[in-house]
Structure formats: C-alpha cells, structure tokens
Coordinates of C-alpha atoms and ligand atoms in Angstrom, one line a residue:
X1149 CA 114.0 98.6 78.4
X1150 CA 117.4 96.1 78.8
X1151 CA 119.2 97.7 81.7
X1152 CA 122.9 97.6 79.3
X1153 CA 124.8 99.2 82.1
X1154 CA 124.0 95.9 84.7
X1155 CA 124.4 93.5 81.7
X1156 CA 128.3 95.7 80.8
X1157 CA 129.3 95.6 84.6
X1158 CA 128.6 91.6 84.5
X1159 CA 131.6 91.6 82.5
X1160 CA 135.3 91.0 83.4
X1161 CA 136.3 93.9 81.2
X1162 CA 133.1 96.4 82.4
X1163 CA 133.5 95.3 86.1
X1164 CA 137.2 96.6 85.9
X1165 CA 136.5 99.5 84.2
X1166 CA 134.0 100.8 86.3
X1167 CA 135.6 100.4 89.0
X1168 CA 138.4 102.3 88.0
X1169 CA 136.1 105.2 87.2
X1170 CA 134.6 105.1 90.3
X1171 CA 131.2 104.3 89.4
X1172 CA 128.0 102.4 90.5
X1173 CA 129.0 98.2 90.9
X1174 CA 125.4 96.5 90.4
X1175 CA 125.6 92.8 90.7
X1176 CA 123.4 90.3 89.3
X1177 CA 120.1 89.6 92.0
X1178 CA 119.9 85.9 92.8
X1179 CA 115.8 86.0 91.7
X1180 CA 113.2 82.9 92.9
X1181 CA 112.8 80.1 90.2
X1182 CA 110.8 77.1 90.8
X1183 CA 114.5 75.4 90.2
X1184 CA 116.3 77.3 93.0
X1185 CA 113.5 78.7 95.2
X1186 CA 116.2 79.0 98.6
X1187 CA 119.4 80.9 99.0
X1188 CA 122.4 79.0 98.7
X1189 CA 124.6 77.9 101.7
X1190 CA 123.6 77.9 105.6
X1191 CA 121.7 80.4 108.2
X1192 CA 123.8 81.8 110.9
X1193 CA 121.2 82.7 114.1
X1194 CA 123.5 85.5 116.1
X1195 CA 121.9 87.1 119.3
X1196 CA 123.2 90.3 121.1
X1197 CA 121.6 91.3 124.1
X1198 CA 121.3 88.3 125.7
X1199 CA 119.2 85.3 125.4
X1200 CA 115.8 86.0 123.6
X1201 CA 112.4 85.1 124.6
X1202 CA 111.7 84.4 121.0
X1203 CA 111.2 80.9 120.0
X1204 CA 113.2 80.9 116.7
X1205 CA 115.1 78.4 116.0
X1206 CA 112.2 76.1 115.0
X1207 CA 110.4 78.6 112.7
X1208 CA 114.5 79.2 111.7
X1209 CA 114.6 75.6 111.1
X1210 CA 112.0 75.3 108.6
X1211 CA 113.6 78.6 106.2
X1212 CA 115.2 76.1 103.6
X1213 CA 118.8 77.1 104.9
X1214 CA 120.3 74.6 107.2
X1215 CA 121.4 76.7 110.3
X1216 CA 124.3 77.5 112.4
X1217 CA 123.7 78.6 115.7
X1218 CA 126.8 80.7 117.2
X1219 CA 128.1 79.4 120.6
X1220 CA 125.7 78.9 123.2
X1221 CA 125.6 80.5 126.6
X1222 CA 124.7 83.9 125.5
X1223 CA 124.4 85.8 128.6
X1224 CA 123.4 89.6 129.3
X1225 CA 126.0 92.2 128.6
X1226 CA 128.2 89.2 126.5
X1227 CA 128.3 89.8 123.0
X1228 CA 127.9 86.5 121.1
X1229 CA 129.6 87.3 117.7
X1230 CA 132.5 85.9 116.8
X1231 CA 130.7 84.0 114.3
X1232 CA 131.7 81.7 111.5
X1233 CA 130.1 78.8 109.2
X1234 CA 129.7 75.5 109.9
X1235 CA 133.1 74.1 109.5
X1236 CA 136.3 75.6 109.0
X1237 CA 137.1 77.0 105.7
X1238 CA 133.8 76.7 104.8
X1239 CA 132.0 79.5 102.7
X1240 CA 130.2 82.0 104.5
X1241 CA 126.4 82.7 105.3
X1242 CA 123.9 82.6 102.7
X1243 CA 121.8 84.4 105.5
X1244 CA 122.3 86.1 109.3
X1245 CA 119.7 86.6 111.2
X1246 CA 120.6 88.5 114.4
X1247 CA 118.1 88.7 117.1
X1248 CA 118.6 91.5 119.0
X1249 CA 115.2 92.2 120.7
X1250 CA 116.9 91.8 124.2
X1251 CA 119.0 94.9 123.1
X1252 CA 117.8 97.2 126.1
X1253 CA 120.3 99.7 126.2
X1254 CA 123.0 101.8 124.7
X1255 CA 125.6 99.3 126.3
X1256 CA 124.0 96.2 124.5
X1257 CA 124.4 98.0 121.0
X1258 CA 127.9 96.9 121.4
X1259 CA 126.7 93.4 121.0
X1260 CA 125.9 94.2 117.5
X1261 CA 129.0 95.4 116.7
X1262 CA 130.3 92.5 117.9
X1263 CA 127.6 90.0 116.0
X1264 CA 128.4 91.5 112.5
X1265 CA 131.7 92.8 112.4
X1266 CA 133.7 89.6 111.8
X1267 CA 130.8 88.3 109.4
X1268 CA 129.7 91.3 107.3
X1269 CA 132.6 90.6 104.7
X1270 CA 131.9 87.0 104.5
X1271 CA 128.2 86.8 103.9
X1272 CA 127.4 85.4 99.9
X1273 CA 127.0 87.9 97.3
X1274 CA 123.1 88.4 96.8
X1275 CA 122.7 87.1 100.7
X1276 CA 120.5 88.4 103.5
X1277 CA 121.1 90.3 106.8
X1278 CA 118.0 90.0 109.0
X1279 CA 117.7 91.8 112.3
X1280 CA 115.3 91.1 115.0
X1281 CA 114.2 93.8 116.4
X1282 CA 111.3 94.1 119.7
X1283 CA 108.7 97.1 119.8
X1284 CA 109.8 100.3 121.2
X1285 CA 108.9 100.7 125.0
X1286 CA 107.7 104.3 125.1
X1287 CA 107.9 104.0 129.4
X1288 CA 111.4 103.0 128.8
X1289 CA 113.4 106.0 127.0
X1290 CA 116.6 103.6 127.3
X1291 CA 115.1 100.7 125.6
X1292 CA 113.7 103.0 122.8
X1293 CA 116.9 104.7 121.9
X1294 CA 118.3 101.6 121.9
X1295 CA 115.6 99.6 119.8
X1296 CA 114.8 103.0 117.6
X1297 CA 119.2 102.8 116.7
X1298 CA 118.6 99.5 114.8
X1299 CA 116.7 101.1 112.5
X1300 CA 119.9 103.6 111.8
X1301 CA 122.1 100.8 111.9
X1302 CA 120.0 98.6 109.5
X1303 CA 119.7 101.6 106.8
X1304 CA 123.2 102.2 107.2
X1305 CA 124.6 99.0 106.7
X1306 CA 122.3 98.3 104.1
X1307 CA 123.8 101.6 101.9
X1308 CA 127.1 100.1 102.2
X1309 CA 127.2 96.4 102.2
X1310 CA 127.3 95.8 98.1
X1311 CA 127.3 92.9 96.4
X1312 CA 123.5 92.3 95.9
X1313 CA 123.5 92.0 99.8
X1314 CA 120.3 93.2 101.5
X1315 CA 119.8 94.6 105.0
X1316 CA 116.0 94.7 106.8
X1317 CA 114.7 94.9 110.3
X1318 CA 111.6 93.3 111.6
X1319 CA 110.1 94.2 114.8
X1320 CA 108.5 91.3 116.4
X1321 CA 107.4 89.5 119.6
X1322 CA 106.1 86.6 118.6
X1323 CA 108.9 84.0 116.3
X1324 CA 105.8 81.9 114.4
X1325 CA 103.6 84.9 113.9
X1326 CA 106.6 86.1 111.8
X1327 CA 107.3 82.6 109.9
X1328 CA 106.0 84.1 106.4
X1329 CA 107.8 87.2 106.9
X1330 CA 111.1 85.3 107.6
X1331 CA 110.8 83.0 105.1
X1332 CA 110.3 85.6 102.4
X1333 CA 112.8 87.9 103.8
X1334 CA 115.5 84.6 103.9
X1335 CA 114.3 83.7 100.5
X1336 CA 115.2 85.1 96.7
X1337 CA 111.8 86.6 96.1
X1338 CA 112.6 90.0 98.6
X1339 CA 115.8 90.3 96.1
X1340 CA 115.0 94.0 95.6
X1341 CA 113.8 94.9 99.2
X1342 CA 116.4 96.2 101.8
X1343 CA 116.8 99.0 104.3
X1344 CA 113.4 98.3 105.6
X1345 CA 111.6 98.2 109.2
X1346 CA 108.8 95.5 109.2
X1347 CA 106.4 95.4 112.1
X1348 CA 105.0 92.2 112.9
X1349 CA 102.2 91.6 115.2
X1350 CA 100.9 88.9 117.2
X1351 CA 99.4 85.6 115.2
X1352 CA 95.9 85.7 113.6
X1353 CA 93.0 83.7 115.9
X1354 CA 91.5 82.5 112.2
X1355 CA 94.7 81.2 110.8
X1356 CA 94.4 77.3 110.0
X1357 CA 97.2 75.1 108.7
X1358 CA 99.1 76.9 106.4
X1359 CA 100.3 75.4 102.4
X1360 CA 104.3 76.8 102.4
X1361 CA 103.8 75.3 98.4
X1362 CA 100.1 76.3 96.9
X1363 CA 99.4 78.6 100.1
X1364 CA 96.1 80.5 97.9
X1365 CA 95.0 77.6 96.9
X1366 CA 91.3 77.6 96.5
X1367 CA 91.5 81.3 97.1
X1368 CA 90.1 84.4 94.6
X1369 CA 92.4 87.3 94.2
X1370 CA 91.3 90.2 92.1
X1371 CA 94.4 92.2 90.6
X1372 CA 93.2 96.0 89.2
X1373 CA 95.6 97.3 86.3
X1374 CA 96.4 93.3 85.8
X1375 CA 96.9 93.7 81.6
X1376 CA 100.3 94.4 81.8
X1377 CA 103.5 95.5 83.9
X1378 CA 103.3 95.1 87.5
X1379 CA 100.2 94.6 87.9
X1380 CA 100.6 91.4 85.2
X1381 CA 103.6 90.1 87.3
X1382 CA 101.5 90.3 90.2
X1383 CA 98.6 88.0 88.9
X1384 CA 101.0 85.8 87.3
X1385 CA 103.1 85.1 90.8
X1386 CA 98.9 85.1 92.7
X1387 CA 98.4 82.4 90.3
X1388 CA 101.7 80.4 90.9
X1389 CA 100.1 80.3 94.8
X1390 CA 97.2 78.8 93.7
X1391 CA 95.1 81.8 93.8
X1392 CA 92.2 82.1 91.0
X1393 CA 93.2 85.6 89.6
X1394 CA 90.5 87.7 88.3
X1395 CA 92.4 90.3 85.9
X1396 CA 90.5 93.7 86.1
X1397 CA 91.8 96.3 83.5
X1398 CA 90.0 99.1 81.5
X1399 CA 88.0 98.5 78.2
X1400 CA 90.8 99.3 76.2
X1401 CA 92.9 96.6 77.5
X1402 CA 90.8 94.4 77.3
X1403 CA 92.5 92.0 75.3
X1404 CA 95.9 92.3 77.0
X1405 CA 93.6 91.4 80.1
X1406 CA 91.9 88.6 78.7
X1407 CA 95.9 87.3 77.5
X1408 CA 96.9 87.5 80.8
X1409 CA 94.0 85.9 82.3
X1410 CA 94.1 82.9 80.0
X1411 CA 97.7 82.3 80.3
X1412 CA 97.2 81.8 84.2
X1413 CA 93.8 80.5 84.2
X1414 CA 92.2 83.0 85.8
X1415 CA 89.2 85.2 84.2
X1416 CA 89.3 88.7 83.0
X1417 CA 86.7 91.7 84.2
X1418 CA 86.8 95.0 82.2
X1419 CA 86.1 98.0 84.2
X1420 CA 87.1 101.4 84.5
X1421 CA 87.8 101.3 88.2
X1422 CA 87.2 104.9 88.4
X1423 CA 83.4 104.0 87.8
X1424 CA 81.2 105.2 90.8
X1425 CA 79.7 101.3 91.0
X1426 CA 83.2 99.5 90.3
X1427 CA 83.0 98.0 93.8
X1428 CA 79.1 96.9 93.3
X1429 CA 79.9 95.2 90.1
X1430 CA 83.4 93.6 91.5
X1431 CA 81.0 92.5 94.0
X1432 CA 78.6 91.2 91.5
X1433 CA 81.0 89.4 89.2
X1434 CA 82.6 87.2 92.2
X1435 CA 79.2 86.1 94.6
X1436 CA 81.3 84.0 96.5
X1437 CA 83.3 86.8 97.7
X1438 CA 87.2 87.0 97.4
X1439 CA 90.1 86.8 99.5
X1440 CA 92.4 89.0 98.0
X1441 CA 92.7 92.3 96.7
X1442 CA 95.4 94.1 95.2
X1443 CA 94.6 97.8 93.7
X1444 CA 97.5 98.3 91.3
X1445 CA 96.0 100.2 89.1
X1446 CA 97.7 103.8 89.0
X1447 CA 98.2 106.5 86.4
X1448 CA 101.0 109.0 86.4
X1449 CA 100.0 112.6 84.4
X1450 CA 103.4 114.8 85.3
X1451 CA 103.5 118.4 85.3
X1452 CA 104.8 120.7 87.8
X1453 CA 102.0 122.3 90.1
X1454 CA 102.5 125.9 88.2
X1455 CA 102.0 123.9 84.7
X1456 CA 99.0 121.6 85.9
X1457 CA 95.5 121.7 84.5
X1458 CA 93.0 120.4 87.2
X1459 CA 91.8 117.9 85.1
X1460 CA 95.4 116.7 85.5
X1461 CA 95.5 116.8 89.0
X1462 CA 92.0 115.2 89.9
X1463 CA 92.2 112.0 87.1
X1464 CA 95.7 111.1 88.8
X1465 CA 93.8 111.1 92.6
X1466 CA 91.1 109.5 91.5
X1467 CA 92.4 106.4 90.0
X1468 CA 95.2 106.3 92.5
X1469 CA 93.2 107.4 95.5
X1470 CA 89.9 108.1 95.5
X1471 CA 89.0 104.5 93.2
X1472 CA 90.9 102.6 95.9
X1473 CA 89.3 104.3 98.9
X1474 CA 85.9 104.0 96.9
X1475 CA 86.2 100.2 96.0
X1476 CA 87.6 99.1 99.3
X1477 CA 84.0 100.8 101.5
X1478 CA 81.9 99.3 99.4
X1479 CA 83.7 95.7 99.2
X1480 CA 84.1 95.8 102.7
X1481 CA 80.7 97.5 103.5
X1482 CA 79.4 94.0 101.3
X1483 CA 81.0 91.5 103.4
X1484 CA 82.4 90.7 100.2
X1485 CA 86.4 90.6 101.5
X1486 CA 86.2 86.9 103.5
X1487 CA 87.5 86.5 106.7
X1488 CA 91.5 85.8 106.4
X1489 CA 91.2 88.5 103.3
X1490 CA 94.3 90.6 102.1
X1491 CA 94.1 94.2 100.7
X1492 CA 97.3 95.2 98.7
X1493 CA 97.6 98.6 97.7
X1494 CA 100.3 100.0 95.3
X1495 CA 101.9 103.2 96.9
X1496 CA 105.3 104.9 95.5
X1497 CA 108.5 106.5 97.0
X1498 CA 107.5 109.5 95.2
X1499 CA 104.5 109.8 98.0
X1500 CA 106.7 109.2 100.6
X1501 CA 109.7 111.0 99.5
X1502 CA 108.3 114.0 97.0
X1503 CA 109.4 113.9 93.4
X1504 CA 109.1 116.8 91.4
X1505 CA 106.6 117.5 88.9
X1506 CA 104.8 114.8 90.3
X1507 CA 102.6 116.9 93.1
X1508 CA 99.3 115.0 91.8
X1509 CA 101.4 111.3 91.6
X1510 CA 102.9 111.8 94.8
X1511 CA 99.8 113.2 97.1
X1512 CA 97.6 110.2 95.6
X1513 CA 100.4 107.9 96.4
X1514 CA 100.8 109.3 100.0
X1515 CA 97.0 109.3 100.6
X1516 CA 97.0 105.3 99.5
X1517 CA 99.5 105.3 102.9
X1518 CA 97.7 107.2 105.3
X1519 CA 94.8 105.0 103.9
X1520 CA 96.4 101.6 104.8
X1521 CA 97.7 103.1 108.1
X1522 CA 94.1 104.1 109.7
X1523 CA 92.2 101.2 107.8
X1524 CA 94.3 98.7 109.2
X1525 CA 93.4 97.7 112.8
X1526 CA 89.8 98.5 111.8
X1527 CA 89.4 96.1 108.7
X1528 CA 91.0 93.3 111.1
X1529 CA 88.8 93.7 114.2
X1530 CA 85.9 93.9 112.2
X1531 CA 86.5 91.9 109.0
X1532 CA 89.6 89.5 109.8
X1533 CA 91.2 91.5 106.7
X1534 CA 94.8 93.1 106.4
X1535 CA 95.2 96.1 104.9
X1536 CA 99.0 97.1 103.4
X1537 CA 101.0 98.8 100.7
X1538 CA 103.9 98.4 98.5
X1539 CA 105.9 101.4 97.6
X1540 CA 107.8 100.7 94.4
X1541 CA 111.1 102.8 93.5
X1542 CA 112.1 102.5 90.0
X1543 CA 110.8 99.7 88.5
X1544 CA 111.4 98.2 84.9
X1545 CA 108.1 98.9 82.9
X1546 CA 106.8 100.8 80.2
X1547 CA 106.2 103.4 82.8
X1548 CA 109.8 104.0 83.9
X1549 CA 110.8 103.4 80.2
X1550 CA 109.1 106.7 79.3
X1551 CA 111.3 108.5 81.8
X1552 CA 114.5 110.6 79.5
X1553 CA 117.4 108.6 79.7
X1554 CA 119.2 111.2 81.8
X1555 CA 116.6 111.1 85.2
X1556 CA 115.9 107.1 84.2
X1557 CA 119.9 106.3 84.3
X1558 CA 119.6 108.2 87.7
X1559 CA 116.5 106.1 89.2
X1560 CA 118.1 102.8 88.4
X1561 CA 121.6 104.1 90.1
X1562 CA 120.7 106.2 93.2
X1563 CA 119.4 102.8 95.4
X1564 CA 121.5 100.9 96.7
X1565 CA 121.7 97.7 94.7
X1566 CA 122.8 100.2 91.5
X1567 CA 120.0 99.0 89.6
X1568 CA 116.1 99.1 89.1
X1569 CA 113.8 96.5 90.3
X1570 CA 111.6 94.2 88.1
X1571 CA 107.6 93.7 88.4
X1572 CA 108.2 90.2 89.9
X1573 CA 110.1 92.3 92.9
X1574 CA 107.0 94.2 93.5
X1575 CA 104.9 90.6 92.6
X1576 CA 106.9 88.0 95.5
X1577 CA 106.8 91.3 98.1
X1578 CA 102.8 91.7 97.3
X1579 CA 102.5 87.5 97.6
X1580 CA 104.1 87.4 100.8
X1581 CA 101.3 90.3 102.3
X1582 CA 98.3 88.3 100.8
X1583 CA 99.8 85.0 102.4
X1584 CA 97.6 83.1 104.5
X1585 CA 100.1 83.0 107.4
X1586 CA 100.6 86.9 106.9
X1587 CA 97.8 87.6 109.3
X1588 CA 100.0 89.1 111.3
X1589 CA 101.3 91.8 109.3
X1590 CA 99.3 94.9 108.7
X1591 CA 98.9 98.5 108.2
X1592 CA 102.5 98.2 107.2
X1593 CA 104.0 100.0 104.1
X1594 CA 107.0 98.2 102.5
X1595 CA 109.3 99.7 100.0
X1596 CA 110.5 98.2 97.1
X1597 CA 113.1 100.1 96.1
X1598 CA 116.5 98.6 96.7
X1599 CA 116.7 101.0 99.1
X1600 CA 116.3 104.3 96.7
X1601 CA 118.1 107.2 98.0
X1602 CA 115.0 109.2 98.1
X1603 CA 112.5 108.9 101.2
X1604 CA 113.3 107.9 104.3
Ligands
LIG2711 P1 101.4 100.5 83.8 O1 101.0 101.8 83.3 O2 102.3 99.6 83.0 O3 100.1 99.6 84.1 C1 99.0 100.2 84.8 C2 97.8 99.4 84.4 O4 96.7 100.0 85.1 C3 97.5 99.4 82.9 O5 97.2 98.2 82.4 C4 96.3 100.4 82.9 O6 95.4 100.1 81.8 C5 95.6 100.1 84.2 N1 94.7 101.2 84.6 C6 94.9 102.5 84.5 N2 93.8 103.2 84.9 C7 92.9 102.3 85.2 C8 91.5 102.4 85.6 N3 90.9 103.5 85.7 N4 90.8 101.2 85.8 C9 91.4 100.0 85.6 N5 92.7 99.9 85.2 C10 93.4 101.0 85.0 O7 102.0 100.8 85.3 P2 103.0 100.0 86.2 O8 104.4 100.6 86.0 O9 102.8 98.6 86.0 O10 102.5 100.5 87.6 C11 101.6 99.7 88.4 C12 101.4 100.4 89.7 O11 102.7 100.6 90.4 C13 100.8 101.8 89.6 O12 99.9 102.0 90.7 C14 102.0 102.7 89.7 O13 101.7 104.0 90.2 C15 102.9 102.0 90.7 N6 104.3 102.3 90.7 C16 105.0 102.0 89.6 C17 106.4 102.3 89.6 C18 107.3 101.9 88.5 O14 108.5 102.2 88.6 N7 106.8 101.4 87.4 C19 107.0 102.9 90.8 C20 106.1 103.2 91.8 C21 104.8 102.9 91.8

C-alpha cells in the first residue's frame, strides 16, 4: 500500500504544511540502482582518540566515495574535528566515518564532540554517519564506559539527525575484516538501517578473493517464503549477486514460487517447511550442497494471550521457530551447508521489543535470536558457516498492509526516518550477511527498522 503521506510531504506545498503542524518530515531514501550504486559526493575519515591502529584508509579507499582525510597529526588527548570537504565552498560529506576505537576514556569522548559538531549539519541529505568503535575491555572499567557511550551517542544522534541521514556503530579490530560491512554501510542499499551496533570479528582463514560485482557467483542460496514480499525481494537481490536462488514456498504458492524463480533464473521447491523431513528433502533436492540459507518464511496469527487458542500459539512457533531450528540441525548435521556458508534468519522488533497481541509472533521471533546467538561460534568452528538475523520493523508488504490504518500510520511514523522500509531494505541488509567477504560477521542481529522507536 502507496505510503501517500511520504509521497504529500515530497511536495513544496505538504513539506510546508507539515511542518507547520508539527508533524513527522520523511524524506525520500536515496535507494541502490545499478545506475547509481554509491552515495553521492566524498568520505570524510575523522578520528578522536588519537591515532588508530586500524588500517583504514585503504579498505576506505576502495568504498566508491573519494575521501577526505581531516588534518594529519592526530595526537592523544587532541581532538581532530574541525572538519570540512575537500575544497572550500564545496558541498558537504556524502559519508563520515569517525574512528574512535582509541577513545579510552571519558576525557577522549570530547574528541567526538569535537569530530561531529561542526559537520553534523553539513552532511547530504540521505548520507551516512559511521562510527568505529573497538570491543569493550571488561579489565578496563574506564575504557568500557567509554567505548559502551558510543553506543548512546550513536542511537541518539541517529533519533535526531533527519533528513534521511543514518547513524550506526561497528565494533571492530581488524579494518579489512570489516570491508563488506563498510562498504554496505557507506553504500544506498543499508538506506533503512540506523541506530545500530555491528560487531565485527577477525577475518575468515577460508576467505579467497572476493567479487565486489557478482560476489555469489557460482553460489546456491535457498530463500524459504521466497513467492512473494520479503522473501521475493530477497531472492531477487541473491540473484543480482550471482547466487542460483532456489525459491522454497508452500504448495499453495506454488505458482507465485515458480514466477519468481523463473524471472531470476533460479528453480522453485514446494514444501511446507514445517514438514518433519523439510531439511532431508532440502538436502535431497540440492546434492551439491548450498551456500546460502535464508529462513524467511514466518506467519503472524495475532490475538492477545487471554484470546489465544493453542493451535494459534504453537503454528506461529513452529514455522517461525521450531522449522528453522529443525531445518538448520539437519542441514548442518548433513554437511550439506559448504564451508564459507551463510545462514540468514528473519527475526522482528516485535521479539525484541514486545508488541501486544503478538505473545506467539514475538516469543518465536525472540527464540530465532537466542538461536543465532548460541549457534554462531559453533556453526563456524565446526562448519566455516555464519549464522545471523535480520529484524525487520515495519516493512511495506501485504503483511503490514493488513494492519488498521490507525496502528499502520503509527508503525511507518514512530522510527526515525518517518517512514516504513521496503523488502529490498530487508533484501541488500540480508545480501551483505551472506557475502563472501562477510566471514567475519556472525551471531549478530541487525535491525531494519529505521531505527523504530520500539526495542532497544
Ligand atoms: P508474507 O506473508 O508476505 O510472506 C511470507 C511467505 O512465507 C509467504 O509466501 C508464505 O507462503 C511463506 N510461508 C508461510 N508459511 C510457510 C511454510 N510453512 N513453509 C514455507 N513457506 C511458508 O510475509 P513478509 O511480510 O514478506 O515477511 C517475511 C518475513 O519477515 C517473515 O518471517 C516475517 O515474520 C518477517 N517480518 C516481516 C515484517 C514486515 O513488516 N512485513 C516485520 C518483521 C518481520
């Protein structure tokens, strides 16, 4: 359903009105197109806490966005901030990325300050703020108030920056491990992701030359719930990496699935997922093995818990839970995942923030988490496999179309980009977890929510 309130505030007239009135200011997202995959206009690289032992400017270098580096000779306890573009009178940032992993102690947080004030108000509408952030030192109390206050500084800034601007933090030791993360966080496709803390390890032993272009090339990803909405977006933007996308829906979509499939050719499999031997016969269909698997698939049956039948509760957690805990033992327990693989799965604010009348919706959703969490380190010492989640706010589908307009109205506004997200947000966020050089990312749980009000 058209979003008419984004397409009035687009206009001269509607932006002035609603301003007057006080109310929500969405602009526009700048989106990825094969036309204008980068951000428009240059990268400034900021540091605050002194010089970093990161190596970024090369994996900086290779963004997309020509780069401006502020003033060298960064020192300890100097705040290196008065930044600008390139030239004089120029336009401002397309990008910041501020590297504060040297930022040790309260005193150093000052250095941020100093970074950002005099750019905030400059950087493009629809533009990125990216800060670097290290791991918190637990034997260092100082270091982890100090590291543990970017995430507070992040969120906030990210509430009230506007414009389509989006804010994230990514914890990271190691500059190249984080290359696919930085790119996609610099890029239009993480349009509709902000406010979020992305932990990025160390890089992947079995990670060979990566593809920036056709990077699943030659590569089988299997998408469940792939016949339409987000799922569909997700196989589509698989398929525009190269992947070969095998399009799993139930039996009665099975002609939306086979659509879908044809139009990205890819193949189609038709399976209740909820089926005790779905993972055997996943594992039948592709001998080979695949390298990518993204459990999408998810039902919502509201009702609040004084209302619900059990049948209710227990078909929500098993498609959303127990079906992805089910199918992921027994591909794994097959050797069927290859070494390198990706596991997606689709989470939900509602599991991490509560959402009433959705008790069933939002335990399945939190179980897929706590899933992904323990699964992690395990599927990649034993299987060279990530394991992470998406968790969508509101999204434009035939799901969130069902919602009365009074409580839909108020998921699209209460985020802070004033709108809802598309299927290709939740598509480019998922793309970037299966990428090959993405190895390095796992047991994380990303929102996609513009940064909703609800949750943490
Ligand atoms: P949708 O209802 O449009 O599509 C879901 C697809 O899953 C359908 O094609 C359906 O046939 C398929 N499916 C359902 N049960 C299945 C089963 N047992 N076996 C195989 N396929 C099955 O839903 P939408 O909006 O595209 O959501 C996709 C995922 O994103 C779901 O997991 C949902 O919970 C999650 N999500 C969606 C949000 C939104 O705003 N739309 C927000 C947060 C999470």
């Amino acid at each position: 359903m058209a979003d008419r309130y984004l397409s009035f505030t687009a206009t001269a007239p509607g932006r002035f009105l609603t301003a007057r009135l006080g109310l929500p200011q969405p602009s526009a997202l700048n989106r990825w197109t094969a036309g204008h995959p980068s951000l428009e206009g240059h990268l400034l690289h900021l540091t605050a806490g002194g010089p970093s032992g990161l190596d970024l400017a090369p994996v900086l270098a290779r963004s997309g966005l020509p780069t401006a580096t502020e003033a060298a000779g960064a020192t300890a306890g100097s705040a290196t901030g008065s930044a600008h573009g390139p030239a004089t009178g120029s336009p401002g940032p397309a990008a910041v990325v501020l590297d504060a992993t040297g930022v040790r102690d309260v005193d150093a947080l000052a250095e941020v300050h100093a970074a950002l004030h005099p750019v905030v108000r400059s950087v493009a509408a629809s533009g990125r703020i990216v800060v670097l952030g290290a791991p918190l030192d637990t034997r260092d109390h100082h270091q982890a108030a100090a590291q543990q206050a970017l995430e507070g500084f992040v969120r906030s800034l990210g509430k009230e920056i506007g414009r389509g601007r989006t804010v994230n933090l990514v914890r990271l030791t190691d500059a190249s491990a984080a290359e696919s993360t930085l790119r996609f966080l610099l890029s239009p496709k993480s349009a509709y992701v902000s406010g979020q803390v992305i932990g990025v390890g160390t890089a992947e032993r079995h990670g060979g030359p990566v593809d920036w272009t056709l990077p699943l090339a030659g590569r089988t990803a299997l998408v469940t719930g792939a016949a339409r909405g987000i799922g569909a977006a997700v196989a589509e933007t698989l398929a525009r990496d190269g992947a070969h996308v095998v399009v799993l829906d139930v039996p009665q979509a099975a002609e939306d699935a086979r659509r879908v499939a044809a139009r990205l050719g890819g193949s189609a499999l038709t399976l209740d997922i909820t089926a005790a031997d779905a993972g055997e016969r996943i594992a039948a269909e592709l001998p080979d093995g695949l390298d990518v698997l993204i459990h999408n698939a998810g039902i919502t049956r509201d009702r609040r818990l004084v209302n619900m039948p059990a049948e209710r509760w227990s078909s929500v957690l098993d498609v959303n839970l127990a079906s992805v805990l089910r199918t992921t033992d027994a591909l794994l327990a097959k050797g069927a995942l290859r070494t390198g693989g990706r596991i997606v799965a689709t989470a939900s604010i509602a599991g991490l923030a509560g959402n009433a009348g959705q008790t069933n919706y939002g335990a399945s959703k939190a179980g897929v988490a706590g899933m992904v969490r323990a699964l992690a380190p395990r599927a990649h010492a034993e299987h060279g496999v990530t394991v992470n989640a998406v968790a969508p706010g509101f999204i434009e589908t035939k799901m969130t179309a069902a919602v009365p307009l009074f409580l839909r109205e108020a998921g699209r506004r209460m985020n802070s980009l004033a709108q809802g997200g598309l299927p290709v947000d939740v598509a480019e966020t998922t793309a970037w977890l299966a990428h090959p050089a993405s190895g390095s990312v796992n047991g994380q749980v990303v929102r996609v929510c513009g940064q909703s009000l609800l949750g943490a």
